[in-house]
Structures are given as structure tokens and as C-alpha cells.
Tab-separated table of C-alpha atoms in Angstrom:
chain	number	residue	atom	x	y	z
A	1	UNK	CA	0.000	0.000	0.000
A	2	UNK	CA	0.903	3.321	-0.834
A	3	UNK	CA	0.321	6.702	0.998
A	4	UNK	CA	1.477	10.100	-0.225
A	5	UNK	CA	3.890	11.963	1.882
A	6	UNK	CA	5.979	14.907	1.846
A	7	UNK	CA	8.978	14.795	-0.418
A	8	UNK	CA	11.557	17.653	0.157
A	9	UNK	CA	12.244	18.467	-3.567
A	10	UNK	CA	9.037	19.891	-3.521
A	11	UNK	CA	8.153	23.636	-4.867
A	12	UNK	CA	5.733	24.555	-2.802
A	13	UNK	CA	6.307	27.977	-1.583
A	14	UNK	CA	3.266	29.511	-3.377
A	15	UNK	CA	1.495	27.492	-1.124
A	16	UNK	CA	-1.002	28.623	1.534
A	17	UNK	CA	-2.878	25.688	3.683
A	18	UNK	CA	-5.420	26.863	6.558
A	19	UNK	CA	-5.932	25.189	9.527
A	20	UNK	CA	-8.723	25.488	12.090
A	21	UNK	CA	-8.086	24.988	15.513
A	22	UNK	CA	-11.381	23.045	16.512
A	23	UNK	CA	-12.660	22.494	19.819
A	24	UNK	CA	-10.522	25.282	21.868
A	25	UNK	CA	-10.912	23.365	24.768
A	26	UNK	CA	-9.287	20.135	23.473
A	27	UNK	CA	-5.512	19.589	21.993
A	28	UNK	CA	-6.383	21.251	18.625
A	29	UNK	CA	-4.448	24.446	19.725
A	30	UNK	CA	-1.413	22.391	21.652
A	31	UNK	CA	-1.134	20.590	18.634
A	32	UNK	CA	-1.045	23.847	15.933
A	33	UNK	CA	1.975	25.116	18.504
A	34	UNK	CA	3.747	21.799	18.644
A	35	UNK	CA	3.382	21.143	14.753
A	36	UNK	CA	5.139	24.978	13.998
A	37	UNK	CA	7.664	24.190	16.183
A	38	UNK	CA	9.581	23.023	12.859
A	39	UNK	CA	9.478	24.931	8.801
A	40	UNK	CA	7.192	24.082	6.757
A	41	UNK	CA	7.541	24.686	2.667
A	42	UNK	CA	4.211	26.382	2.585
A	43	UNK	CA	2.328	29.506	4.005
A	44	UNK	CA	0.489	28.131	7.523
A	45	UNK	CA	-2.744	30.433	8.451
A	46	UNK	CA	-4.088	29.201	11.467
A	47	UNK	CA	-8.152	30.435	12.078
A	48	UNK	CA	-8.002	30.669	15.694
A	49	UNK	CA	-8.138	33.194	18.447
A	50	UNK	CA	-4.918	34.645	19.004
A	51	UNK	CA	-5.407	34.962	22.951
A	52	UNK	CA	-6.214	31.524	23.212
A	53	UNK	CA	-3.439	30.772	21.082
A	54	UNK	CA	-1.145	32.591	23.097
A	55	UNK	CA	-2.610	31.406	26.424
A	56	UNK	CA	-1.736	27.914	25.554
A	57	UNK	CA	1.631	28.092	24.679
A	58	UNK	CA	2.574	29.675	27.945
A	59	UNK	CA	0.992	26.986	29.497
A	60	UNK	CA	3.354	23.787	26.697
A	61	UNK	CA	6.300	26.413	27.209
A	62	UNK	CA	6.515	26.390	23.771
A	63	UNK	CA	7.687	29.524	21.998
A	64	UNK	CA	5.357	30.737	19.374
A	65	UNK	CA	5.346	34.159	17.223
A	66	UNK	CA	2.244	35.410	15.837
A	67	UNK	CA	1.781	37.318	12.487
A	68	UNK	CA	-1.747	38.609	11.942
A	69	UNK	CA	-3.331	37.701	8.373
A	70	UNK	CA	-3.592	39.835	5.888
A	71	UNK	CA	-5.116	38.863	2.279
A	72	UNK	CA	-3.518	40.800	0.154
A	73	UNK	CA	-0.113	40.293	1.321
A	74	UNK	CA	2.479	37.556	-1.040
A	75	UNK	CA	2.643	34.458	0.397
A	76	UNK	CA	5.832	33.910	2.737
A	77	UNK	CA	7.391	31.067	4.194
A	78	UNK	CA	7.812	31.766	8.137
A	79	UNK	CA	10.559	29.974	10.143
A	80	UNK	CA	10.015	27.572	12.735
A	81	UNK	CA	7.666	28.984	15.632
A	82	UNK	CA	6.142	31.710	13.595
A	83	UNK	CA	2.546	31.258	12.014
A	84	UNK	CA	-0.238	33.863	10.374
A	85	UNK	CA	-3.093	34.041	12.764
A	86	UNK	CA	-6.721	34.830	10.781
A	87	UNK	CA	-8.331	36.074	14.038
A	88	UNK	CA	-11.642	34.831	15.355
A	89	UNK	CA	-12.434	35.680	18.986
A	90	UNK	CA	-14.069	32.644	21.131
A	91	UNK	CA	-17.273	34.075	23.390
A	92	UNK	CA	-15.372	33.038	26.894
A	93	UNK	CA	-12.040	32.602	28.344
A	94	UNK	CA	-10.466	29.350	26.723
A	95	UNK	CA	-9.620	26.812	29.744
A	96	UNK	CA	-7.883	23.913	28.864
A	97	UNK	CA	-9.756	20.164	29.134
A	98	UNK	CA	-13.465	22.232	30.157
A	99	UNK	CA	-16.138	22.327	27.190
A	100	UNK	CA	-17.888	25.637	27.632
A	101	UNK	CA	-21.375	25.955	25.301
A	102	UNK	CA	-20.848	29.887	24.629
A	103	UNK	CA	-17.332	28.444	22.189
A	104	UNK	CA	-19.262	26.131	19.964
A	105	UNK	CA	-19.997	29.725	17.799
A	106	UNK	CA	-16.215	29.891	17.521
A	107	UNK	CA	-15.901	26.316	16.548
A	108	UNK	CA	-18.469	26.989	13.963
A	109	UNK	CA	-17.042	30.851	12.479
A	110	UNK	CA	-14.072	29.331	12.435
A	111	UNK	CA	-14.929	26.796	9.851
A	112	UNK	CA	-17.265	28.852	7.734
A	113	UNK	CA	-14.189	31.316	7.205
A	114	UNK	CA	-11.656	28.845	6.297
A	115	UNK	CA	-13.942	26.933	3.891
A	116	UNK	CA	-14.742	29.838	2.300
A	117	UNK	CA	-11.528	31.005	1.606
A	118	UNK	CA	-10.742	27.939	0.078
A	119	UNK	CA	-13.789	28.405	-2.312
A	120	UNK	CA	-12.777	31.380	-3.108
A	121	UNK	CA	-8.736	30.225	-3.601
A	122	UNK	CA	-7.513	32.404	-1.445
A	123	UNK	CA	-6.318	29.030	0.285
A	124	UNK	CA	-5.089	25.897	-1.755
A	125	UNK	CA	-6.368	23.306	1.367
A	126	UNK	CA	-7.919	23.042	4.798
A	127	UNK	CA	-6.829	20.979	7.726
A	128	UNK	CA	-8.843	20.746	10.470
A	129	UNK	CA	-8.294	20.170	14.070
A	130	UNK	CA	-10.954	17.959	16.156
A	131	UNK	CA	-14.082	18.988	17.101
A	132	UNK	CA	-16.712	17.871	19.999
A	133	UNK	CA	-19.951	17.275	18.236
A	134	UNK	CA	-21.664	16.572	21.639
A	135	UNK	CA	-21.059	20.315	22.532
A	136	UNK	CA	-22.014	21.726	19.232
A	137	UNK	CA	-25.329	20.334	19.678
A	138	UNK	CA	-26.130	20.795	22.912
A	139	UNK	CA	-25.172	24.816	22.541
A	140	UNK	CA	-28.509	24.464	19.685
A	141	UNK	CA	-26.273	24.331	16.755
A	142	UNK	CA	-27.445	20.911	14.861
A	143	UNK	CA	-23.572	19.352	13.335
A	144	UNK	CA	-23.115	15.742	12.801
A	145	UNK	CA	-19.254	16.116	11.338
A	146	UNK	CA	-17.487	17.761	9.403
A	147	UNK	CA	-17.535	16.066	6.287
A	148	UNK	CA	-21.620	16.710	6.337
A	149	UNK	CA	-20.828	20.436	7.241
A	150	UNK	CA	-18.934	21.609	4.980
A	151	UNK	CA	-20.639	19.270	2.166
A	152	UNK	CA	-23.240	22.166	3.420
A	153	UNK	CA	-21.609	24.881	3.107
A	154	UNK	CA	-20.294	24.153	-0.391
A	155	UNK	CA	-23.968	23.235	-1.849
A	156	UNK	CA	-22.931	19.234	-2.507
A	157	UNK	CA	-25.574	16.886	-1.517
A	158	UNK	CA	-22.701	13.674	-1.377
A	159	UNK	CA	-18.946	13.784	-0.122
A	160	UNK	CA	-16.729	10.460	0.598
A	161	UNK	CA	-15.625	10.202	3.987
A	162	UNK	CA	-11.719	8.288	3.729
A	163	UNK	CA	-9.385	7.359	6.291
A	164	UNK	CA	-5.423	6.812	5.322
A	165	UNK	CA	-2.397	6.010	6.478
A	166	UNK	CA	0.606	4.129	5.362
A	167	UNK	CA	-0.827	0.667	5.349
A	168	UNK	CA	-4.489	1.132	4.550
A	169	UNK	CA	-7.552	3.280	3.183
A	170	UNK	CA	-10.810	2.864	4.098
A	171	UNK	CA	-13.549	5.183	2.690
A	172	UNK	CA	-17.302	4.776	3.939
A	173	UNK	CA	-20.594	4.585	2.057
A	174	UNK	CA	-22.263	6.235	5.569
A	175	UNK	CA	-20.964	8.138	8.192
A	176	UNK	CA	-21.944	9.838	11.167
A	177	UNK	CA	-25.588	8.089	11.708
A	178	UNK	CA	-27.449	5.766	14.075
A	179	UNK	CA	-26.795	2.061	13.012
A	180	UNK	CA	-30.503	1.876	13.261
A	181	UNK	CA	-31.003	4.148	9.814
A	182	UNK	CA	-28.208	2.906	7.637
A	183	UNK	CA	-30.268	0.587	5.586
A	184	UNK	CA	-31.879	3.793	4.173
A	185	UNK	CA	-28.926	5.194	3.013
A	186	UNK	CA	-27.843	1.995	0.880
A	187	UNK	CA	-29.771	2.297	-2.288
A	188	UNK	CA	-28.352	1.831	-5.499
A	189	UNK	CA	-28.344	5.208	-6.624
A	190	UNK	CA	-26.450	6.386	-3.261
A	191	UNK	CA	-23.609	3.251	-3.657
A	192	UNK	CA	-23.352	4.050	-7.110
A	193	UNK	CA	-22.390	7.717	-6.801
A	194	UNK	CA	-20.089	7.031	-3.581
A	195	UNK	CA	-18.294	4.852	-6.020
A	196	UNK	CA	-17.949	7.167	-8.971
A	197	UNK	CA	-16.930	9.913	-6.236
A	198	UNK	CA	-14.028	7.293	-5.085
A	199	UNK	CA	-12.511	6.544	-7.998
A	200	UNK	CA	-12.419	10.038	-9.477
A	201	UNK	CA	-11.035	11.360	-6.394
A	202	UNK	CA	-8.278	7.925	-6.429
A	203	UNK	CA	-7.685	9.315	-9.839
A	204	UNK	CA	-7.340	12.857	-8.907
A	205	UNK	CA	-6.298	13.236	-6.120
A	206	UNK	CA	-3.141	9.925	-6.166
A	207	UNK	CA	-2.980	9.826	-9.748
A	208	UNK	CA	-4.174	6.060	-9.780
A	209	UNK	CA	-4.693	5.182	-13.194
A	210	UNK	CA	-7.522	2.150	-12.729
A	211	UNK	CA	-7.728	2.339	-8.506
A	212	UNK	CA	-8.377	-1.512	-6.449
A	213	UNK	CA	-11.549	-0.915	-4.656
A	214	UNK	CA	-12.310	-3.837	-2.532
A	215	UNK	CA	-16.422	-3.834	-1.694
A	216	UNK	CA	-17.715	-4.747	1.708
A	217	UNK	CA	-21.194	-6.309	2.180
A	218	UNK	CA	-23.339	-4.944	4.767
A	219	UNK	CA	-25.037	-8.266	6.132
A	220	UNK	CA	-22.684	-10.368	7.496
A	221	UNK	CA	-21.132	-13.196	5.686
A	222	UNK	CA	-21.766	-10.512	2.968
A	223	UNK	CA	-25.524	-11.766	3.417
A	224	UNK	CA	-24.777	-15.585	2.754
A	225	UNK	CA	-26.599	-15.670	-0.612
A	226	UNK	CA	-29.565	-13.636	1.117
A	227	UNK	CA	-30.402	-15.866	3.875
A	228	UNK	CA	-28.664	-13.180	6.287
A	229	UNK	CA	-30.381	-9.990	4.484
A	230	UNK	CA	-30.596	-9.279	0.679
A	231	UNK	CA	-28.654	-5.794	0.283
A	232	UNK	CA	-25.548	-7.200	-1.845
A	233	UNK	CA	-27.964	-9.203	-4.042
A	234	UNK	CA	-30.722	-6.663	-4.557
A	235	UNK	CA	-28.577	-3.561	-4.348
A	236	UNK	CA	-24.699	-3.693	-3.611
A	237	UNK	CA	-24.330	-6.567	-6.909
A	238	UNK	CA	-26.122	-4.986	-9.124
A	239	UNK	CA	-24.107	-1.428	-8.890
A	240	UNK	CA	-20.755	-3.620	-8.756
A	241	UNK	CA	-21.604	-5.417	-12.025
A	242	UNK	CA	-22.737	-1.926	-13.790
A	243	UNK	CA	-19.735	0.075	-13.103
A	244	UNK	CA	-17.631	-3.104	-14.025
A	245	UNK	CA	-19.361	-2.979	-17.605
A	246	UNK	CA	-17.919	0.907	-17.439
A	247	UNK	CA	-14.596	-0.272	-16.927
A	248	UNK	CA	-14.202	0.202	-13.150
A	249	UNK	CA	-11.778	-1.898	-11.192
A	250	UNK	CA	-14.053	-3.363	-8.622
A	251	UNK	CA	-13.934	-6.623	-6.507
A	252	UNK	CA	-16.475	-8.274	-4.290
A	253	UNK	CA	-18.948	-7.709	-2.113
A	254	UNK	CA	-16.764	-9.337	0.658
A	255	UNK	CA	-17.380	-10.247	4.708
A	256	UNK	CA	-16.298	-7.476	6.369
A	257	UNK	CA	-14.698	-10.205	8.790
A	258	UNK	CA	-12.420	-11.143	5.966
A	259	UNK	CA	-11.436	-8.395	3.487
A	260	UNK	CA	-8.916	-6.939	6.113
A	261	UNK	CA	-7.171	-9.738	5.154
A	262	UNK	CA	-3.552	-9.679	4.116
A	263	UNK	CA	-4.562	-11.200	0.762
A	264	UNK	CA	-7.216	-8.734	0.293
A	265	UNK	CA	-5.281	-5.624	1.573
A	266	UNK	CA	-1.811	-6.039	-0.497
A	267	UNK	CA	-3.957	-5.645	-3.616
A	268	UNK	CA	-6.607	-3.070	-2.600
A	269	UNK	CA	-5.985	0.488	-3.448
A	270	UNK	CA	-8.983	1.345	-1.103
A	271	UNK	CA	-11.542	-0.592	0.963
A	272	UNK	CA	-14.821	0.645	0.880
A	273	UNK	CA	-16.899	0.027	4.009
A	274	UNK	CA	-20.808	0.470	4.015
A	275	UNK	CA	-20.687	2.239	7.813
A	276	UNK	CA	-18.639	4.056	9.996
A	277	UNK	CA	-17.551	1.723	12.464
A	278	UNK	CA	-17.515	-1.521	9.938
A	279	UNK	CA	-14.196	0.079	8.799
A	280	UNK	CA	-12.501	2.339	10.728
A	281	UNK	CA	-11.919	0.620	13.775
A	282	UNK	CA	-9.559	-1.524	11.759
A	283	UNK	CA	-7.675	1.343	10.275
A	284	UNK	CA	-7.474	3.429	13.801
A	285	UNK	CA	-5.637	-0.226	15.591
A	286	UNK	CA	-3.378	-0.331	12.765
A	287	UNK	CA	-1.782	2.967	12.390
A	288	UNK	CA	-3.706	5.264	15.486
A	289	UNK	CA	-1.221	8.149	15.156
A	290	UNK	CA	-0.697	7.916	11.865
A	291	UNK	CA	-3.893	8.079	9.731
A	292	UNK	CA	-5.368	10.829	8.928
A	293	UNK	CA	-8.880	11.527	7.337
A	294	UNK	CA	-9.626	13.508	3.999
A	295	UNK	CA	-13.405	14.536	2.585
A	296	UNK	CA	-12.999	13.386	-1.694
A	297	UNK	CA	-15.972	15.363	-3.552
A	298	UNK	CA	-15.462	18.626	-2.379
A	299	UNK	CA	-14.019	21.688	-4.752
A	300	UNK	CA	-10.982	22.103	-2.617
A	301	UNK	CA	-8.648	19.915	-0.614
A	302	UNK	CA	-9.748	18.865	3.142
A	303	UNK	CA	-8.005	16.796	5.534
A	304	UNK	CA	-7.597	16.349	9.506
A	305	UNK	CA	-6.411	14.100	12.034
A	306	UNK	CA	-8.302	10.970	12.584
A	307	UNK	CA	-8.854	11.325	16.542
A	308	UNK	CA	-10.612	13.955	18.843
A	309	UNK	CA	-10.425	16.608	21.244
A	310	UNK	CA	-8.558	14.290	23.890
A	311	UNK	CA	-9.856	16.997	26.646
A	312	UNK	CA	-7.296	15.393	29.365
A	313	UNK	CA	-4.090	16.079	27.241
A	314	UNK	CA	-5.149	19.575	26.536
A	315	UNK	CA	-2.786	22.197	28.173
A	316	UNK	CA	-0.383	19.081	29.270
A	317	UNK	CA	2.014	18.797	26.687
A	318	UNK	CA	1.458	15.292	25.836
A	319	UNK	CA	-0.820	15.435	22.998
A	320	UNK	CA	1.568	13.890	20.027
A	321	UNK	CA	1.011	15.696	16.933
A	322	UNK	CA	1.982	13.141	14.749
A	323	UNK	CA	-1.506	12.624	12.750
A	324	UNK	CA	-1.545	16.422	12.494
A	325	UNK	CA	2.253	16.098	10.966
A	326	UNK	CA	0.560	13.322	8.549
A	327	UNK	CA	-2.267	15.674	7.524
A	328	UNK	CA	-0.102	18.596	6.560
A	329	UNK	CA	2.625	16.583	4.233
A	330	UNK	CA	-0.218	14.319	2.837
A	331	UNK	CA	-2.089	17.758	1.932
A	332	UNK	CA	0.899	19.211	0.587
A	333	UNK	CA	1.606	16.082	-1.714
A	334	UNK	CA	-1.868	16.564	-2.877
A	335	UNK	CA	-1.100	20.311	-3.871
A	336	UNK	CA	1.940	19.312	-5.527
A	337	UNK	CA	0.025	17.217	-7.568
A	338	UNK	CA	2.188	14.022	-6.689
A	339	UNK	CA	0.977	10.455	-6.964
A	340	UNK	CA	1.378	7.964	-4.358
A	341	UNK	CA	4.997	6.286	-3.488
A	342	UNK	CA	6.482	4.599	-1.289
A	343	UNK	CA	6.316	5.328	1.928
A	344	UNK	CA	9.503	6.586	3.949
């Protein structure tokens, strides 16, 4: 398996990625300081409140140099512990590890801006740090994940949810909704278009030529010939065999007990689960710190780490910022345009 990553030859200092900070209360911000602790080869704008920003460092003793953004201004590559700070004020004082319901606004301004700015190319990509949905929702503000949000905000009725990291990528038909509904969302029409989504993005995005997708059923034993539910022959069958006739590159419906297989796995250039948590446990207990996730349909480039807000690391010093680290060189391979290689 093959995952992009960041290749120093690279010309990428017409670059300009921004990241949001997420939940303030959680290790997004310790892990923005920690990760511009070294150079990077492209303009960082962080969306974030500078205060908090600040405040947080003080408490990682972590040095950290603020410059505020401006649009207009050329691009420039900052040395290590310098970043451009697009300034969005949270509604309270920030304290580390305590959700507070008057910040969810933040979480949410913070997000509209940077997506924006990314439709409007003033930035090439977006990272994004973890959110808590839980507190979104509870302040009124309805948000189910980010891939559905900014889907939103963009005017796209389907994105692709994947999850990557050196050994593995798993992208979802579903994603953030109650097992008891996701029979509704497997139709034909909705596999078929997560599919053609998948393999244009493979084909974008890491320059595969005729991408391995692997298939999972949704019954178990793949349904056992319909005597443990009839989705793969009624629906999941039917949209493998027509995209096959189109030339596609597809293989099964397998048992999701047995496509994370080594067989299965050296071949596959992506697995595609039906639900959230058919797949990505697997991915998360073979590479934790090292996946990251990325949103394929959207008219700009999105990644983020692939775990949360960690509330009892925040202010500590021992969140690891290693998926964060994965996120920004896999993004910046993407800019560059590069296809997947091997990984170092």
C-alpha cells in the first residue's frame, strides 16, 4: 500500500494551507503550537483566536510568534515557531480540558471562514483540528461532522468520507448516523455515486490510473446468498456489475470479517466500508497516530487528524502531533500534484 507523503524536492512555496483549531478546549491548539515548532515549505494560516493561542503556549512552554493575516499580502514562508493568525475571537475565556457551550460559535465561524476562503482560492487546502460534536449540539447548533458540514456549506448533496495512512484506506458509504437508519442510506443510486466519487477522487487526487476498490457487504457473511439480508444481491451486486461494464476496477462484495485480510489488503488500493464503524476501527488499531482523514468530492482539498479533542491532554504537553504532521505533508503532496509512493 501506498500513501502520499511529503517529499523535500518539492516547490511549494506559493502554497497557503489553513488550519482550524477546533474544539478550543481540546488539543487542537497544543497541537497547531507543537506542529510549527519546525518549517514548513508552505504559508500556515491558522483560524483561531490569538489569545487563546497565546494562552496555551505559555501553558506547553513552547515559543510561538504570531503574524496577523492579511489577504492581500504575497505568500511567505515563516521559520520555525512563527505562524499567520486569521483572528476569530471565542465568546469566553479558553480553559484547557473544560467544554464551555458559549465556544461552539467559535468552533463553527471558524470553519465557515476557512472553507470559504478555500472556495474562493484564497487558500489551496484546509486541515482541520478535532471537534466535539456533543457540545455543538447541545449549545442548539445541529452538526453531525465535518464532512456533512462543509458538504453544506459548499452546496454538494454527497462527499466520501476516507481514512489513510501508510498501510491502509478505508472510505465509507455512511458516516456519522445511528446504526438503526443505515439501511436507508444503501440504495443503489447512493452506492453508485459514492463509487464514482471514489474513484475520481483515487484518480485525482493519487494519480491512480484504474484504482483496487475492494467492496464490503453490509449483512454479514456478505448476506450468505440472502439468507442473512438481501442488500448485496438486490442492491450492492447490481451497482458492482454496472460500473464493471464501465470499466471500473471493482472486486467483491466481501465479509467485512475477511477483506482486512492480508490477501485482500496487499492488492486493494482502497476498501470501501458500508458504515462508519464496519471500517474504521480496523484502520485506527493499525496505524492510530498515523492516519489521517480527507473529505474526496469537495471543490478544494480537506483533511484532519483521525482522533478527537482528547480533553485530558489539553494544556499538558502530551498530545503527540503526529496525525496532524501526517495531515499537513499528505495535503501538501496533494497540492503538488504528486501520486502515491512509497512510503519513507
Amino acid at each position: 500500500m501506498y500513501l502520499p507523503i511529503l517529499n523535500s524536492s518539492n516547490k511549494s512555496n506559493n502554497k497557503r494551507i489553513v488550519i482550524t483549531s477546533g474544539e478550543p478546549a481540546g488539543i487542537g491548539l497544543d497541537l497547531i503550537i507543537k506542529l510549527i515548532q519546525k518549517e514548513w515549505p508552505v504559508e500556515l494560516i491558522v483560524c483561531a483566536d490569538p489569545i487563546a493561542l497565546e494562552t496555551r503556549a505559555k501553558q506547553l512552554n513552547l515559543p510561538i510568534k504570531l503574524n496577523f493575516y492579511k489577504p492581500n499580502r504575497p505568500i511567505i514562508l515563516h521559520p520555525a515557531k512563527e505562524i499567520v493568525v486569521l483572528p476569530i475571537k471565542t465568546k469566553e475565556q479558553v480553559i484547557p480540558g473544560k467544554l464551555n457551550l458559549k465556544n461552539s460559535q467559535y468552533v463553527i465561524e471558524t470553519l465557515i471562514r476557512a472553507c470559504h476562503g478555500c472556495i474562493n482560492n484564497e487558500f489551496n487546502a484546509l486541515i482541520t483540528g478535532p471537534v466535539h460534536k456533543g457540545i455543538i449540539n447541545k449549545s442548539g447548533i445541529k452538526f453531525s461532522g465535518h464532512t456533512e458540514f462543509l458538504a453544506k456549506q459548499v452546496n454538494i448533496n454527497h462527499v466520501v468520507m476516507m481514512l489513510a495512512n501508510k498501510d491502509l484506506r478505508i472510505a465509507l458509504v455512511t458516516t456519522h448516523i445511528p446504526l438503526s437508519k443505515i439501511t436507508k442510506y444503501i440504495t443503489y443510486e447512493y452506492l453508485y455515486e459514492t463509487i464514482v466519487i471514489l474513484e475520481n477522487e483515487l484518480k485525482i487526487k493519487f494519480n491512480f490510473l484504474n484504482p483496487k476498490i475492494y467492496i464490503c457487504g453490509l449483512n454479514p457473511h456478505a448476506g450468505d446468498c440472502g439468507y442473512i439480508g438481501k442488500e448485496e444481491i438486490n442492491i450492492i451486486i447490481p451497482v458492482i456489475n454496472t460500473l464493471r461494464s464501465k470499466g471500473y476496477h471493482l472486486f467483491g462484495p466481501l465479509s467485512a470479517d475477511t477483506i482486512f485480510l492480508k490477501k485482500y489488503t496487499k492488492d486493494a488500493d482502497v476498501i470501501l466500508a458500508m458504515y462508519h464503524d464496519q471500517g474504521l476501527p480496523i484502520i485506527k488499531y493499525k496505524g492510530f497516530k498515523q492516519t489521517i482523514n480527507i473529505t474526496l468530492g469537495l471543490p478544494f482539498i480537506r483533511t484532519s487528524v483521525a482522533h478527537g479533542t482528547a480533553l485530558d491532554l489539553a494544556g499538558t504537553g502530551l498530545a503527540e502531533v503526529d496525525s496532524l504532521e501526517m495531515a499537513l505533508k499528505f495535503t501538501i503532496n496533494i497540492i503538488n500534484n504528486n501520486g502515491p509512493f512509497d512510503f519513507l
